[in-house]
PDB file of C-alpha atoms and ligand atoms in Angstrom:
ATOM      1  CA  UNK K   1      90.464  76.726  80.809  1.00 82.00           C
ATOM      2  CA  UNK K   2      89.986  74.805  77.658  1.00 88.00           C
ATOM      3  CA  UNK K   3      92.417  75.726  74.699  1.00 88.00           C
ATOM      4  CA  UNK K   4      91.744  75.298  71.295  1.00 92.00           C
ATOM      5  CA  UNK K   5      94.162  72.696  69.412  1.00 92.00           C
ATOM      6  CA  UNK K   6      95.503  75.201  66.841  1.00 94.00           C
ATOM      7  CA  UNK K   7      95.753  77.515  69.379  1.00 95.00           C
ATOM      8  CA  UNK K   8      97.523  75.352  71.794  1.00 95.00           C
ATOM      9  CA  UNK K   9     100.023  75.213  68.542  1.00 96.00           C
ATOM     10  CA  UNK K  10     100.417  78.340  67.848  1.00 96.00           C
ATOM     11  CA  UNK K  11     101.770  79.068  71.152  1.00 96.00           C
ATOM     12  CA  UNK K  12     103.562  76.359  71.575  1.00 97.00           C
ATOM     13  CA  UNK K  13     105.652  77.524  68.334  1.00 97.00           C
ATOM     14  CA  UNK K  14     105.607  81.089  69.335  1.00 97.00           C
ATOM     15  CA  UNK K  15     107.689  79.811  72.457  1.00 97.00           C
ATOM     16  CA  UNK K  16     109.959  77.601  70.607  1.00 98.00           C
ATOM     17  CA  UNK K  17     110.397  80.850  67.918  1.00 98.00           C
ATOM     18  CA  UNK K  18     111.914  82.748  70.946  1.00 98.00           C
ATOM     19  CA  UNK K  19     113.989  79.985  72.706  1.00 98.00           C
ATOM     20  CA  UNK K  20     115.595  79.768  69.070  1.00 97.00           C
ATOM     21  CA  UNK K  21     115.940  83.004  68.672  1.00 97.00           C
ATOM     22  CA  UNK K  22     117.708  83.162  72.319  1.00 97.00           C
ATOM     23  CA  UNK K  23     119.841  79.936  71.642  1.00 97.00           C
ATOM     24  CA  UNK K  24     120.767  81.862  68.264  1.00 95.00           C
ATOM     25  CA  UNK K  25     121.705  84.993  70.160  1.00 94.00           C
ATOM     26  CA  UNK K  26     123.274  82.958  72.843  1.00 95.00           C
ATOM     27  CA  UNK K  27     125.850  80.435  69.966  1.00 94.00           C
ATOM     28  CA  UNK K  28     126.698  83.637  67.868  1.00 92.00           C
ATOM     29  CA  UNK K  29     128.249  85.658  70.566  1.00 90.00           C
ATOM     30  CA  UNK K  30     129.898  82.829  72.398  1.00 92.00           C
ATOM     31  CA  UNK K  31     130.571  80.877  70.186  1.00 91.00           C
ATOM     32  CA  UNK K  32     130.574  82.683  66.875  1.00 85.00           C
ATOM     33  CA  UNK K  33     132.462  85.488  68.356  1.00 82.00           C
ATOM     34  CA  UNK K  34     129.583  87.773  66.955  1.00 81.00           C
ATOM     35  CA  UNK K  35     129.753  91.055  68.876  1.00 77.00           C
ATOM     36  CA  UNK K  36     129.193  95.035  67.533  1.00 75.00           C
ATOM     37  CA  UNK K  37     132.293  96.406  66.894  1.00 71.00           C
ATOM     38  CA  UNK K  38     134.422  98.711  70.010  1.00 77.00           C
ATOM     39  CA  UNK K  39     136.830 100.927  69.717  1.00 84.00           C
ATOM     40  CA  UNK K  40     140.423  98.800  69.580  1.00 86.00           C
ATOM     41  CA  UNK K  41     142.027 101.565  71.544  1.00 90.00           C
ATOM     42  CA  UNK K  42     142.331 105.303  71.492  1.00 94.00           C
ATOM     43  CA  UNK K  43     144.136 108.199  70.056  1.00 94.00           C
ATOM     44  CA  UNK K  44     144.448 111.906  70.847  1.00 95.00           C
ATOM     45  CA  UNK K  45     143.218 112.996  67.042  1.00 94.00           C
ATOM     46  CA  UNK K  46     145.360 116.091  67.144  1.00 95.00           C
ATOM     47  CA  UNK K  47     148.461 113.974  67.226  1.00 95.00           C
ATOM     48  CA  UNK K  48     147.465 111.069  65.612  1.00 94.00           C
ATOM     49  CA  UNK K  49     150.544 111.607  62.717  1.00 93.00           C
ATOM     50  CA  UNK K  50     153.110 111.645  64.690  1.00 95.00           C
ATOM     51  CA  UNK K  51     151.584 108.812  67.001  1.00 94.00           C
ATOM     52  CA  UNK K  52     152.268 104.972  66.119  1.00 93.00           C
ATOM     53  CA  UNK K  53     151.031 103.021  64.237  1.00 94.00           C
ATOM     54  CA  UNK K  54     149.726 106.290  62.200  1.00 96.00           C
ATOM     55  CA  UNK K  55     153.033 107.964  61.744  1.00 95.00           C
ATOM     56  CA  UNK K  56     153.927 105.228  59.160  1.00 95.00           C
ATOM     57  CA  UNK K  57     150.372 104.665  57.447  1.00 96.00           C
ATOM     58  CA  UNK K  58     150.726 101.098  55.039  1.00 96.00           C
ATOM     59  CA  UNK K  59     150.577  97.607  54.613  1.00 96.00           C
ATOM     60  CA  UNK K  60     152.494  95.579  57.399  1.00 96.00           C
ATOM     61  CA  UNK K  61     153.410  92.233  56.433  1.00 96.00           C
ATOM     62  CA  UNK K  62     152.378  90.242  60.071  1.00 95.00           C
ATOM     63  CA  UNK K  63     153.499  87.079  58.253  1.00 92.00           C
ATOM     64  CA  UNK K  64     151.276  83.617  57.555  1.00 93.00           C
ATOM     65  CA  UNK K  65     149.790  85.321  54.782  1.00 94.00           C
ATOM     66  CA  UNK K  66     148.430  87.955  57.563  1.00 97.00           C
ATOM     67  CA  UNK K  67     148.872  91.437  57.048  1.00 97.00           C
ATOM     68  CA  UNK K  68     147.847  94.877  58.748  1.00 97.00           C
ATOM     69  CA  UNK K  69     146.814  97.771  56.914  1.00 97.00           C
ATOM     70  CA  UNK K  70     147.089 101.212  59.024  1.00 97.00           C
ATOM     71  CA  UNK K  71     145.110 103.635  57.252  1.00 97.00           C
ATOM     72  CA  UNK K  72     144.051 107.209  58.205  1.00 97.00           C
ATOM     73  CA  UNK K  73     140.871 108.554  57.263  1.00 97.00           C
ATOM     74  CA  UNK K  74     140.756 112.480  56.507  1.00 95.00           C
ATOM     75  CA  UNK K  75     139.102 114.800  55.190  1.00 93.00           C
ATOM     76  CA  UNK K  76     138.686 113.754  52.270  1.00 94.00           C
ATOM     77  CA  UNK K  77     140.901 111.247  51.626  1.00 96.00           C
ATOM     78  CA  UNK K  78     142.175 107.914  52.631  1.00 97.00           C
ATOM     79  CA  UNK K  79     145.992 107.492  53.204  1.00 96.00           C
ATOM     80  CA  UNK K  80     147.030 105.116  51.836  1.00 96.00           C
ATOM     81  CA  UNK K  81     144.162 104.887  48.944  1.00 96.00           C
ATOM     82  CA  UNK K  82     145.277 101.534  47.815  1.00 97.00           C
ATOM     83  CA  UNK K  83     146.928  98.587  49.014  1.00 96.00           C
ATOM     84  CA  UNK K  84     148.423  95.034  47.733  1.00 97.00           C
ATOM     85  CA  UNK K  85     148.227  91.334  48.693  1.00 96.00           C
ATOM     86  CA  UNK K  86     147.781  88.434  47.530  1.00 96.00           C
ATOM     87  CA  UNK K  87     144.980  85.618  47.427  1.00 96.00           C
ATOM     88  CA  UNK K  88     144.509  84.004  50.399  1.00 95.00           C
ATOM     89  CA  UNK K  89     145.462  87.231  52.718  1.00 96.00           C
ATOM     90  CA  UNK K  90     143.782  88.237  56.086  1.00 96.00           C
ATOM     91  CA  UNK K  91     143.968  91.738  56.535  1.00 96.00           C
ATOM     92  CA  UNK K  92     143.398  93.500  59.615  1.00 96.00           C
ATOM     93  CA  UNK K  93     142.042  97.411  59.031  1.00 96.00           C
ATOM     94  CA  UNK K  94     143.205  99.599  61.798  1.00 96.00           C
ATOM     95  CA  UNK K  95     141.662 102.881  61.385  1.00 97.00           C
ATOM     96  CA  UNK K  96     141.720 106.676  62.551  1.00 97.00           C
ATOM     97  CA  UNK K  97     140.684 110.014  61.755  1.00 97.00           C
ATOM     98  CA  UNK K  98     142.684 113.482  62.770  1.00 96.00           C
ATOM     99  CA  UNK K  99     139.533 115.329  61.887  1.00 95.00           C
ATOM    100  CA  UNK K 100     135.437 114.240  61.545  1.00 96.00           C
ATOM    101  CA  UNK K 101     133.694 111.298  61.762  1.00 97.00           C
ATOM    102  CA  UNK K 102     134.349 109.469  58.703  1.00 97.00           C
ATOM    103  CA  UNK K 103     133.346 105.143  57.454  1.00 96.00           C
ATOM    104  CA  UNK K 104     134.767 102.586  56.283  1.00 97.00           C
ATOM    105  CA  UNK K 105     132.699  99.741  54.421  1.00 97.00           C
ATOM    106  CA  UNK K 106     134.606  97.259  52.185  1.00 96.00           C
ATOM    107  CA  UNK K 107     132.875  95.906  49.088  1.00 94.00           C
ATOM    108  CA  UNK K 108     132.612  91.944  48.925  1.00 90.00           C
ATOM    109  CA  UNK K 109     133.265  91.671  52.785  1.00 91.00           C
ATOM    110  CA  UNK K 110     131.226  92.354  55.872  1.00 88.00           C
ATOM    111  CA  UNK K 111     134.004  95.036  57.175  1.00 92.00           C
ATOM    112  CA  UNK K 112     131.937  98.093  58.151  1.00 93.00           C
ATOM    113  CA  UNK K 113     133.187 100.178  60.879  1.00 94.00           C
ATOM    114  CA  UNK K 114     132.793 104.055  61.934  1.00 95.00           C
ATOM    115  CA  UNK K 115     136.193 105.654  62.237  1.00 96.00           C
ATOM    116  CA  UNK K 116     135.197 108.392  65.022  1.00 96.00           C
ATOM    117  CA  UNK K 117     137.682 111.173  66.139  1.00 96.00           C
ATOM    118  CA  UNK K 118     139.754 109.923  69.591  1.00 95.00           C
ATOM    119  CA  UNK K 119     139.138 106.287  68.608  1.00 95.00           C
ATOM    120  CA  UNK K 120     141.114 103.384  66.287  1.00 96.00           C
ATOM    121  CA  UNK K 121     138.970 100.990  64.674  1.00 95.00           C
ATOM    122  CA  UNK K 122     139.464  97.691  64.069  1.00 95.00           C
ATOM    123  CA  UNK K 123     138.016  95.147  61.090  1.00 94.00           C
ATOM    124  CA  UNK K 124     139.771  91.760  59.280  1.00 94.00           C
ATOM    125  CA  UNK K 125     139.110  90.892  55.929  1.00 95.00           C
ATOM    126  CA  UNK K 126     140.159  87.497  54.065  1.00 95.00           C
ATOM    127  CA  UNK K 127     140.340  87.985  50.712  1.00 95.00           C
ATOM    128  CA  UNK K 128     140.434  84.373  49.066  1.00 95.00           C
ATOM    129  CA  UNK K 129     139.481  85.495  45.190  1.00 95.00           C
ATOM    130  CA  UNK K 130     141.372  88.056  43.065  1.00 95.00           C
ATOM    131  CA  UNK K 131     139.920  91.128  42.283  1.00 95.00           C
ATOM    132  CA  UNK K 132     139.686  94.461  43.095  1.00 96.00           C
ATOM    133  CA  UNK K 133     137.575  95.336  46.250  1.00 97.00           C
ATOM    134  CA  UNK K 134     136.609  98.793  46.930  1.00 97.00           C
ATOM    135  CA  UNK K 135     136.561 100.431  50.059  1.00 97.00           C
ATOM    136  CA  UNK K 136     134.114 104.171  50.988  1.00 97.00           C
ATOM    137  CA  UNK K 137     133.438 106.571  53.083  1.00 97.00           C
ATOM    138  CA  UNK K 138     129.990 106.076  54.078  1.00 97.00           C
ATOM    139  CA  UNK K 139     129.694 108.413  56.604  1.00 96.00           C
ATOM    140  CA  UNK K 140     128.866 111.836  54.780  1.00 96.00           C
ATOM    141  CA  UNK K 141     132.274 113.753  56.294  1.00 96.00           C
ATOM    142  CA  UNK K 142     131.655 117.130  54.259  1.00 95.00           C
ATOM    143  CA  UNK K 143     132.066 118.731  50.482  1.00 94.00           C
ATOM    144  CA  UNK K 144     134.708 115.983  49.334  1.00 95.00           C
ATOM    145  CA  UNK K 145     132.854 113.059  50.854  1.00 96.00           C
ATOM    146  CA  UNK K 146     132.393 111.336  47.623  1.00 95.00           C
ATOM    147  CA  UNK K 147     136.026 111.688  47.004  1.00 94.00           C
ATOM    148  CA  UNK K 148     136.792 109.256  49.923  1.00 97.00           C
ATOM    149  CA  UNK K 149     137.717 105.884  48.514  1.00 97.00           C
ATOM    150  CA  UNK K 150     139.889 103.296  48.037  1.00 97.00           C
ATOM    151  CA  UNK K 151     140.923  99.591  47.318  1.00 97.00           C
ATOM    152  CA  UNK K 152     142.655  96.237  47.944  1.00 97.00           C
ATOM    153  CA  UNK K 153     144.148  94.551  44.917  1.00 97.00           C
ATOM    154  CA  UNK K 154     144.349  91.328  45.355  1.00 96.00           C
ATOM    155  CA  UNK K 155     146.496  89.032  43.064  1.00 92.00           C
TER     156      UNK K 155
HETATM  157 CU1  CUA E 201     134.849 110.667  54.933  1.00 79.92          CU
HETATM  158 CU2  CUA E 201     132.615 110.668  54.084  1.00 79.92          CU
END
């Protein structure tokens, strides 16, 4: 079977497309450490307040410039709303709701996570400018949805 030259091209890049494509696949999620975000553990939602970390919702200093940020999503509010560090801070998100499914996207980063009932979420930010980054619900969670925000101030 005779194949035209262009032809012959074209499928020869098609091929290499998907091999790269694969290879891409293949170095961002072992090498990268690319993968869709699971559920870092799990909490009974009906006593997630008096269960730890969420009985004492903050900002943990970890120390090495690291911090952890336990927040609780509810309707409609986060607790805490807003927290503090400074320039040059990674800060892990760790994430649970007593009540619906509520989000959590953070403005400037690529943190985006679903904080569903009976699981905690999990996402790390580095924040290496000052500013103000805002943080949403963008799940809609009911009549106060819009009401669920907050923010890192970083200094
Ligand atoms: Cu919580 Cu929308």
């Amino acid at each position: 079977m005779r194949v035209e030259a262009y032809e012959r091209f074209f499928m020869i890049l098609a091929a290499l497309l998907l091999v790269l494509g694969i290879v891409g696949i293949a170095i961002g999620a072992l090498v990268a450490g690319v993968h869709v975000p699971s559920p870092a553990g799990r909490v009974d939602p009906r006593t997630l307040t008096t269960t730890p970390p969420f009985d004492q919702p903050g900002l943990r200093d970890l120390g090495g410039g690291k911090y952890e940020a336990v927040v609780i999503a509810r309707a409609w509010q986060f607790q805490p709303d807003q927290i503090e560090v400074p320039v040059g801070s990674t800060v892990t998100f760790t994430l649970a709701t007593p009540d619906v499914i509520h989000g959590f996207v953070l403005t400037g980063t690529n943190a985006n996570v679903m904080v569903i009932p009976g699981q905690i979420a999990q996402v790390t930010a580095r924040f290496d400018r000052p500013g103000e980054y805002l943080w949403v619900c963008h799940e809609y969670c009911g009549f106060g949805h819009h009401q669920m925000f907050g923010k890192v101030v970083v200094r």
